[in-house]
Amino acid sequence: MRKGLSFPGGAAAPNGAWTPQALVILCALWCAGPGNWPLWRQLMSLPELQGGRLPLLAFSMAFGIAGVLAALLAPLAWPRLVKPLLSFALLCTAGAAHFMGSYGVVLDTTMMVNVLQTDAREVRDLLGLPLLLSFTFLALLPMLWLWRRPLARPGLWRGLARNMAMFVGGLALAAGLIYATFADFSSLMRNHTTLRYMISPINGWYSFTRALVDERSTRRDEPPAPAGRDAALAARRAGTPPPLLVLVVGETARADHFSLNGYGRPTNPGLSKLPVVSFTDVTSCGTSTAASLPCMFSLLGREGFQSLKQPQENLLDVLQHAGLAVLWLDNQSGCKGLCNRVHNAMASDLPAGAPPLPPQLCKTDGECLDMALLHGLDERLAQLPADQRERGVVLVLHQMGSHGPAYFLRSPPNAKPFQPECTNTALQHCDPQALVNAYDNSIAYTDQVLTALTGWLQQRTQAWTPGLLYVSDHGESLGENNLYLHGLPYGMAPRAQKHVPMVAWWPRATEAATGLSLDCLRQRRDEALSHDHLSHSVLGWMQVQTSAYRPELDIFKSCRKP
C-alpha cells in the first residue's frame, strides 16, 4: 500500500493500492474470525473453558487458523489470481459456517462424499433465506469490498519474496501460538474431536480433497473383486412357488420414532395391526447414505468393509451368481454403484404396460412420493429374465423415506396426522415440536407404504412365496444437543444417527412353505443386531449356499423349522 510501486510496462500503481499479500492476510483474518463463528460458539459452550481460559485459547486458535490459511494461500498470492482465490475461500467459509452452524454437521470426509454424490433435488431442499443471509454477510459483502480494491503489482521477484515470507510467517505464527497453549489445545482436541472438523475452510478443503481422491480410486476400470462366485440355490420343496423377497431400504428413519418399538405416538398404525417382527436394537454401518449403503450390502461387515482396498462384489452380485433375478428400484439419489451390474430403474420410469402414475405422486422435477415405488410392480417383475424369475426374485426398493431437511415434503397433504408441521428447511428456526411432527409424518407415511406393500404381497401367494424385510440406512438428529440431520463421524455420532428400525413380515403361506417362524423371531426382537446381519440374512432367506455366507450373521437361521 505504498506509492511508487510500478506495474509491468512502467505504469504507476494507483494511490492506496493493495498488495496481494495484504488482501490474503485480511481475508485469512476474516475467515478465521467471523467465518468460524460455529467453532467459537462451540468453544463457548464447553464447561472446561469457562472463565479466563477461553479468551486466551480462542485468541490463539483464531490467529493460528489465520496463519495456516495465509500460508496455504501464499503460493497463489499473485495479482491475477488473488481476487478469484480469495473469493473462493470466502464462499467456502460461508457455506461451511452455514451448514455447521445451522445443522450441527461437521465437514469430514464422509460428509464431503455426500456432497459429491448429492443431486439437484437434495440441493433444492437446502436453499432458503438463512443460506442467502449467510453467504451475503460472510462472503458476498467482503467480496464486493475485495473486488473494489486496486491492486499493486510489485514484480516477480519482490512478489515471490513476499509470498515466501507470508508462507513462513503464517506457519511460524500458528506453530508459536499452538506451542504457547499446547496443554489446553491438545487436551481440547483429544476430548472434543468434533472441533477439529469445524476449522473452516481448511478442514473442508482437506476433507473434500480426500473424498475426491477416494471416489476416483473407486471408479477404476478394473471390475470389483469377486465374491460368492460359488453361489447356488438349495433345492426348493416340490410344488412351492419361487421366493419373492422385497427388501425395502429406508432413508433417515430412527428406530425410536417407530411405535412398533415403543414410541409414544402412533407412527405405525398399519404395521401394528399385522404380524410383523420389529427388531428394536439395530445399529447402522454409517451415519449417511454414502457410507451406509455400500457397507450394509457388503458381505464383510462394517470392519471388513472399512478395510477394503478395492471395490468388491456385493450381496446383489452374489444373489445374481446364484441364478436369482435381482431388481433395484430407486426413489432417491441412486444406489451408490451397488446396482450397476443388476437390473435397475427409477420409480418414476414406469415399464411398458404399467398404469400411469397418479399426478399427485410425482412433481414436475421428477421427485416422487414413496408410494410410486409400488406402481407397476407386476409389469416390472414380468420384464425380468424368465429363467431367473423361476428360481426366485429379490426386489430392492430404495426409499426417499424421511430425507431431510424438508421432512414435510416426504408425506402427502392427506397423510399428516401430526400437526402443526414445520415447513422450514432451516431446522434451527422450527418450533421443536413442529419439527418432530414433520418428521413423524414421514415415518407414518413409510408405515402406509409398507402396509400397502404387505397387501400387494399377500395377494400374490399363488405365484410367489413372498416376504418383506425393511431396514433404514441410518438415523437422524432432530435438534438434540443442537444437532440436526446426520453424517457426523461414526465414533462421535449420537445414537439417534445410528439406531435404525428393521421390520420383517411374511404371510402364513410363506411360513408353511419355508419353515421360517415369525413367532420364533419375536423372541429375538431385542437382541443387539447391526447392518452386518443384513446380507447374510437375505442369503439365508433365499436359501443361497455359498462360502461367503456366514450363518452366525443370519438372523433367520435359528427360526427355520425343518
JSON list of C-alpha atoms in Angstrom, two decimals, residues 265-370:
[
{"chain": "A", "resi": 265, "resn": "ARG", "atom": "CA", "xyz": [-47.02, -41.66, 19.14]},
{"chain": "A", "resi": 266, "resn": "PRO", "atom": "CA", "xyz": [-48.93, -43.85, 16.64]},
{"chain": "A", "resi": 267, "resn": "THR", "atom": "CA", "xyz": [-46.40, -43.66, 13.80]},
{"chain": "A", "resi": 268, "resn": "ASN", "atom": "CA", "xyz": [-47.07, -47.29, 12.72]},
{"chain": "A", "resi": 269, "resn": "PRO", "atom": "CA", "xyz": [-50.87, -47.61, 12.67]},
{"chain": "A", "resi": 270, "resn": "GLY", "atom": "CA", "xyz": [-50.86, -50.02, 9.73]},
{"chain": "A", "resi": 271, "resn": "LEU", "atom": "CA", "xyz": [-47.96, -52.30, 10.61]},
{"chain": "A", "resi": 272, "resn": "SER", "atom": "CA", "xyz": [-49.11, -52.55, 14.23]},
{"chain": "A", "resi": 273, "resn": "LYS", "atom": "CA", "xyz": [-52.17, -54.48, 13.01]},
{"chain": "A", "resi": 274, "resn": "LEU", "atom": "CA", "xyz": [-50.04, -57.03, 11.14]},
{"chain": "A", "resi": 275, "resn": "PRO", "atom": "CA", "xyz": [-47.98, -59.96, 12.47]},
{"chain": "A", "resi": 276, "resn": "VAL", "atom": "CA", "xyz": [-44.68, -58.17, 11.88]},
{"chain": "A", "resi": 277, "resn": "VAL", "atom": "CA", "xyz": [-41.46, -58.52, 13.83]},
{"chain": "A", "resi": 278, "resn": "SER", "atom": "CA", "xyz": [-39.76, -55.23, 14.69]},
{"chain": "A", "resi": 279, "resn": "PHE", "atom": "CA", "xyz": [-36.16, -55.56, 15.85]},
{"chain": "A", "resi": 280, "resn": "THR", "atom": "CA", "xyz": [-35.52, -52.93, 18.49]},
{"chain": "A", "resi": 281, "resn": "ASP", "atom": "CA", "xyz": [-31.71, -52.74, 18.74]},
{"chain": "A", "resi": 282, "resn": "VAL", "atom": "CA", "xyz": [-30.21, -52.46, 15.24]},
{"chain": "A", "resi": 283, "resn": "THR", "atom": "CA", "xyz": [-27.09, -50.36, 14.58]},
{"chain": "A", "resi": 284, "resn": "SER", "atom": "CA", "xyz": [-26.22, -48.91, 11.18]},
{"chain": "A", "resi": 285, "resn": "CYS", "atom": "CA", "xyz": [-22.95, -49.21, 9.26]},
{"chain": "A", "resi": 286, "resn": "GLY", "atom": "CA", "xyz": [-22.61, -45.44, 8.94]},
{"chain": "A", "resi": 287, "resn": "THR", "atom": "CA", "xyz": [-24.33, -42.14, 9.55]},
{"chain": "A", "resi": 288, "resn": "SER", "atom": "CA", "xyz": [-25.01, -41.23, 5.92]},
{"chain": "A", "resi": 289, "resn": "THR", "atom": "CA", "xyz": [-26.34, -42.93, 2.82]},
{"chain": "A", "resi": 290, "resn": "ALA", "atom": "CA", "xyz": [-22.97, -42.75, 1.07]},
{"chain": "A", "resi": 291, "resn": "ALA", "atom": "CA", "xyz": [-21.33, -44.58, 3.98]},
{"chain": "A", "resi": 292, "resn": "SER", "atom": "CA", "xyz": [-24.09, -46.98, 5.00]},
{"chain": "A", "resi": 293, "resn": "LEU", "atom": "CA", "xyz": [-25.50, -48.18, 1.70]},
{"chain": "A", "resi": 294, "resn": "PRO", "atom": "CA", "xyz": [-22.36, -49.84, 0.27]},
{"chain": "A", "resi": 295, "resn": "CYS", "atom": "CA", "xyz": [-21.46, -51.17, 3.72]},
{"chain": "A", "resi": 296, "resn": "MET", "atom": "CA", "xyz": [-24.82, -52.75, 4.51]},
{"chain": "A", "resi": 297, "resn": "PHE", "atom": "CA", "xyz": [-24.81, -54.65, 1.19]},
{"chain": "A", "resi": 298, "resn": "SER", "atom": "CA", "xyz": [-21.27, -55.88, 1.70]},
{"chain": "A", "resi": 299, "resn": "LEU", "atom": "CA", "xyz": [-20.69, -59.43, 2.95]},
{"chain": "A", "resi": 300, "resn": "LEU", "atom": "CA", "xyz": [-17.71, -58.36, 5.03]},
{"chain": "A", "resi": 301, "resn": "GLY", "atom": "CA", "xyz": [-19.41, -56.48, 7.86]},
{"chain": "A", "resi": 302, "resn": "ARG", "atom": "CA", "xyz": [-18.53, -52.94, 8.87]},
{"chain": "A", "resi": 303, "resn": "GLU", "atom": "CA", "xyz": [-14.96, -53.65, 9.97]},
{"chain": "A", "resi": 304, "resn": "GLY", "atom": "CA", "xyz": [-14.15, -55.69, 6.89]},
{"chain": "A", "resi": 305, "resn": "PHE", "atom": "CA", "xyz": [-15.73, -53.16, 4.58]},
{"chain": "A", "resi": 306, "resn": "GLN", "atom": "CA", "xyz": [-13.79, -50.28, 6.16]},
{"chain": "A", "resi": 307, "resn": "SER", "atom": "CA", "xyz": [-10.50, -52.09, 5.47]},
{"chain": "A", "resi": 308, "resn": "LEU", "atom": "CA", "xyz": [-11.24, -52.80, 1.79]},
{"chain": "A", "resi": 309, "resn": "LYS", "atom": "CA", "xyz": [-8.50, -51.60, -0.56]},
{"chain": "A", "resi": 310, "resn": "GLN", "atom": "CA", "xyz": [-10.58, -52.03, -3.73]},
{"chain": "A", "resi": 311, "resn": "PRO", "atom": "CA", "xyz": [-14.29, -52.46, -4.52]},
{"chain": "A", "resi": 312, "resn": "GLN", "atom": "CA", "xyz": [-15.76, -55.92, -4.06]},
{"chain": "A", "resi": 313, "resn": "GLU", "atom": "CA", "xyz": [-18.92, -57.54, -5.36]},
{"chain": "A", "resi": 314, "resn": "ASN", "atom": "CA", "xyz": [-21.86, -57.13, -3.02]},
{"chain": "A", "resi": 315, "resn": "LEU", "atom": "CA", "xyz": [-24.99, -59.00, -1.94]},
{"chain": "A", "resi": 316, "resn": "LEU", "atom": "CA", "xyz": [-26.79, -58.21, -5.20]},
{"chain": "A", "resi": 317, "resn": "ASP", "atom": "CA", "xyz": [-23.98, -59.77, -7.22]},
{"chain": "A", "resi": 318, "resn": "VAL", "atom": "CA", "xyz": [-24.00, -62.94, -5.11]},
{"chain": "A", "resi": 319, "resn": "LEU", "atom": "CA", "xyz": [-27.76, -63.31, -5.49]},
{"chain": "A", "resi": 320, "resn": "GLN", "atom": "CA", "xyz": [-27.34, -62.99, -9.25]},
{"chain": "A", "resi": 321, "resn": "HIS", "atom": "CA", "xyz": [-24.47, -65.53, -9.21]},
{"chain": "A", "resi": 322, "resn": "ALA", "atom": "CA", "xyz": [-26.93, -67.96, -7.62]},
{"chain": "A", "resi": 323, "resn": "GLY", "atom": "CA", "xyz": [-29.25, -67.58, -10.63]},
{"chain": "A", "resi": 324, "resn": "LEU", "atom": "CA", "xyz": [-31.83, -65.34, -8.97]},
{"chain": "A", "resi": 325, "resn": "ALA", "atom": "CA", "xyz": [-33.48, -62.32, -10.59]},
{"chain": "A", "resi": 326, "resn": "VAL", "atom": "CA", "xyz": [-32.49, -59.06, -8.90]},
{"chain": "A", "resi": 327, "resn": "LEU", "atom": "CA", "xyz": [-34.13, -55.67, -9.43]},
{"chain": "A", "resi": 328, "resn": "TRP", "atom": "CA", "xyz": [-33.17, -52.40, -7.75]},
{"chain": "A", "resi": 329, "resn": "LEU", "atom": "CA", "xyz": [-35.93, -49.79, -7.85]},
{"chain": "A", "resi": 330, "resn": "ASP", "atom": "CA", "xyz": [-34.86, -46.33, -6.71]},
{"chain": "A", "resi": 331, "resn": "ASN", "atom": "CA", "xyz": [-36.77, -43.30, -5.47]},
{"chain": "A", "resi": 332, "resn": "GLN", "atom": "CA", "xyz": [-33.75, -41.38, -4.25]},
{"chain": "A", "resi": 333, "resn": "SER", "atom": "CA", "xyz": [-30.33, -40.26, -5.44]},
{"chain": "A", "resi": 334, "resn": "GLY", "atom": "CA", "xyz": [-29.16, -43.64, -6.72]},
{"chain": "A", "resi": 335, "resn": "CYS", "atom": "CA", "xyz": [-27.67, -46.88, -5.49]},
{"chain": "A", "resi": 336, "resn": "LYS", "atom": "CA", "xyz": [-24.06, -45.62, -4.99]},
{"chain": "A", "resi": 337, "resn": "GLY", "atom": "CA", "xyz": [-22.86, -48.12, -7.60]},
{"chain": "A", "resi": 338, "resn": "LEU", "atom": "CA", "xyz": [-24.37, -51.15, -5.88]},
{"chain": "A", "resi": 339, "resn": "CYS", "atom": "CA", "xyz": [-26.89, -51.92, -8.62]},
{"chain": "A", "resi": 340, "resn": "ASN", "atom": "CA", "xyz": [-24.71, -51.27, -11.66]},
{"chain": "A", "resi": 341, "resn": "ARG", "atom": "CA", "xyz": [-24.47, -54.98, -12.50]},
{"chain": "A", "resi": 342, "resn": "VAL", "atom": "CA", "xyz": [-28.11, -55.94, -11.89]},
{"chain": "A", "resi": 343, "resn": "HIS", "atom": "CA", "xyz": [-31.43, -54.75, -13.33]},
{"chain": "A", "resi": 344, "resn": "ASN", "atom": "CA", "xyz": [-32.28, -51.29, -12.00]},
{"chain": "A", "resi": 345, "resn": "ALA", "atom": "CA", "xyz": [-34.74, -48.48, -12.65]},
{"chain": "A", "resi": 346, "resn": "MET", "atom": "CA", "xyz": [-36.12, -45.29, -11.14]},
{"chain": "A", "resi": 347, "resn": "ALA", "atom": "CA", "xyz": [-39.58, -45.30, -9.60]},
{"chain": "A", "resi": 348, "resn": "SER", "atom": "CA", "xyz": [-40.69, -42.52, -11.95]},
{"chain": "A", "resi": 349, "resn": "ASP", "atom": "CA", "xyz": [-39.74, -44.55, -15.06]},
{"chain": "A", "resi": 350, "resn": "LEU", "atom": "CA", "xyz": [-42.62, -46.99, -15.47]},
{"chain": "A", "resi": 351, "resn": "PRO", "atom": "CA", "xyz": [-42.31, -50.11, -17.63]},
{"chain": "A", "resi": 352, "resn": "ALA", "atom": "CA", "xyz": [-44.43, -50.64, -20.73]},
{"chain": "A", "resi": 353, "resn": "GLY", "atom": "CA", "xyz": [-47.96, -51.68, -19.93]},
{"chain": "A", "resi": 354, "resn": "ALA", "atom": "CA", "xyz": [-47.98, -50.22, -16.41]},
{"chain": "A", "resi": 355, "resn": "PRO", "atom": "CA", "xyz": [-50.74, -47.77, -15.49]},
{"chain": "A", "resi": 356, "resn": "PRO", "atom": "CA", "xyz": [-49.57, -44.15, -15.32]},
{"chain": "A", "resi": 357, "resn": "LEU", "atom": "CA", "xyz": [-48.53, -42.72, -12.00]},
{"chain": "A", "resi": 358, "resn": "PRO", "atom": "CA", "xyz": [-51.21, -40.61, -10.30]},
{"chain": "A", "resi": 359, "resn": "PRO", "atom": "CA", "xyz": [-50.21, -36.95, -10.75]},
{"chain": "A", "resi": 360, "resn": "GLN", "atom": "CA", "xyz": [-50.24, -36.28, -7.01]},
{"chain": "A", "resi": 361, "resn": "LEU", "atom": "CA", "xyz": [-47.39, -38.75, -6.51]},
{"chain": "A", "resi": 362, "resn": "CYS", "atom": "CA", "xyz": [-44.72, -37.05, -8.62]},
{"chain": "A", "resi": 363, "resn": "LYS", "atom": "CA", "xyz": [-43.66, -33.45, -9.15]},
{"chain": "A", "resi": 364, "resn": "THR", "atom": "CA", "xyz": [-42.62, -31.98, -12.46]},
{"chain": "A", "resi": 365, "resn": "ASP", "atom": "CA", "xyz": [-38.94, -32.20, -11.43]},
{"chain": "A", "resi": 366, "resn": "GLY", "atom": "CA", "xyz": [-39.24, -35.99, -11.16]},
{"chain": "A", "resi": 367, "resn": "GLU", "atom": "CA", "xyz": [-39.30, -36.28, -7.36]},
{"chain": "A", "resi": 368, "resn": "CYS", "atom": "CA", "xyz": [-41.92, -38.80, -6.25]},
{"chain": "A", "resi": 369, "resn": "LEU", "atom": "CA", "xyz": [-43.51, -39.85, -3.02]},
{"chain": "A", "resi": 370, "resn": "ASP", "atom": "CA", "xyz": [-42.59, -43.38, -1.99]}
]
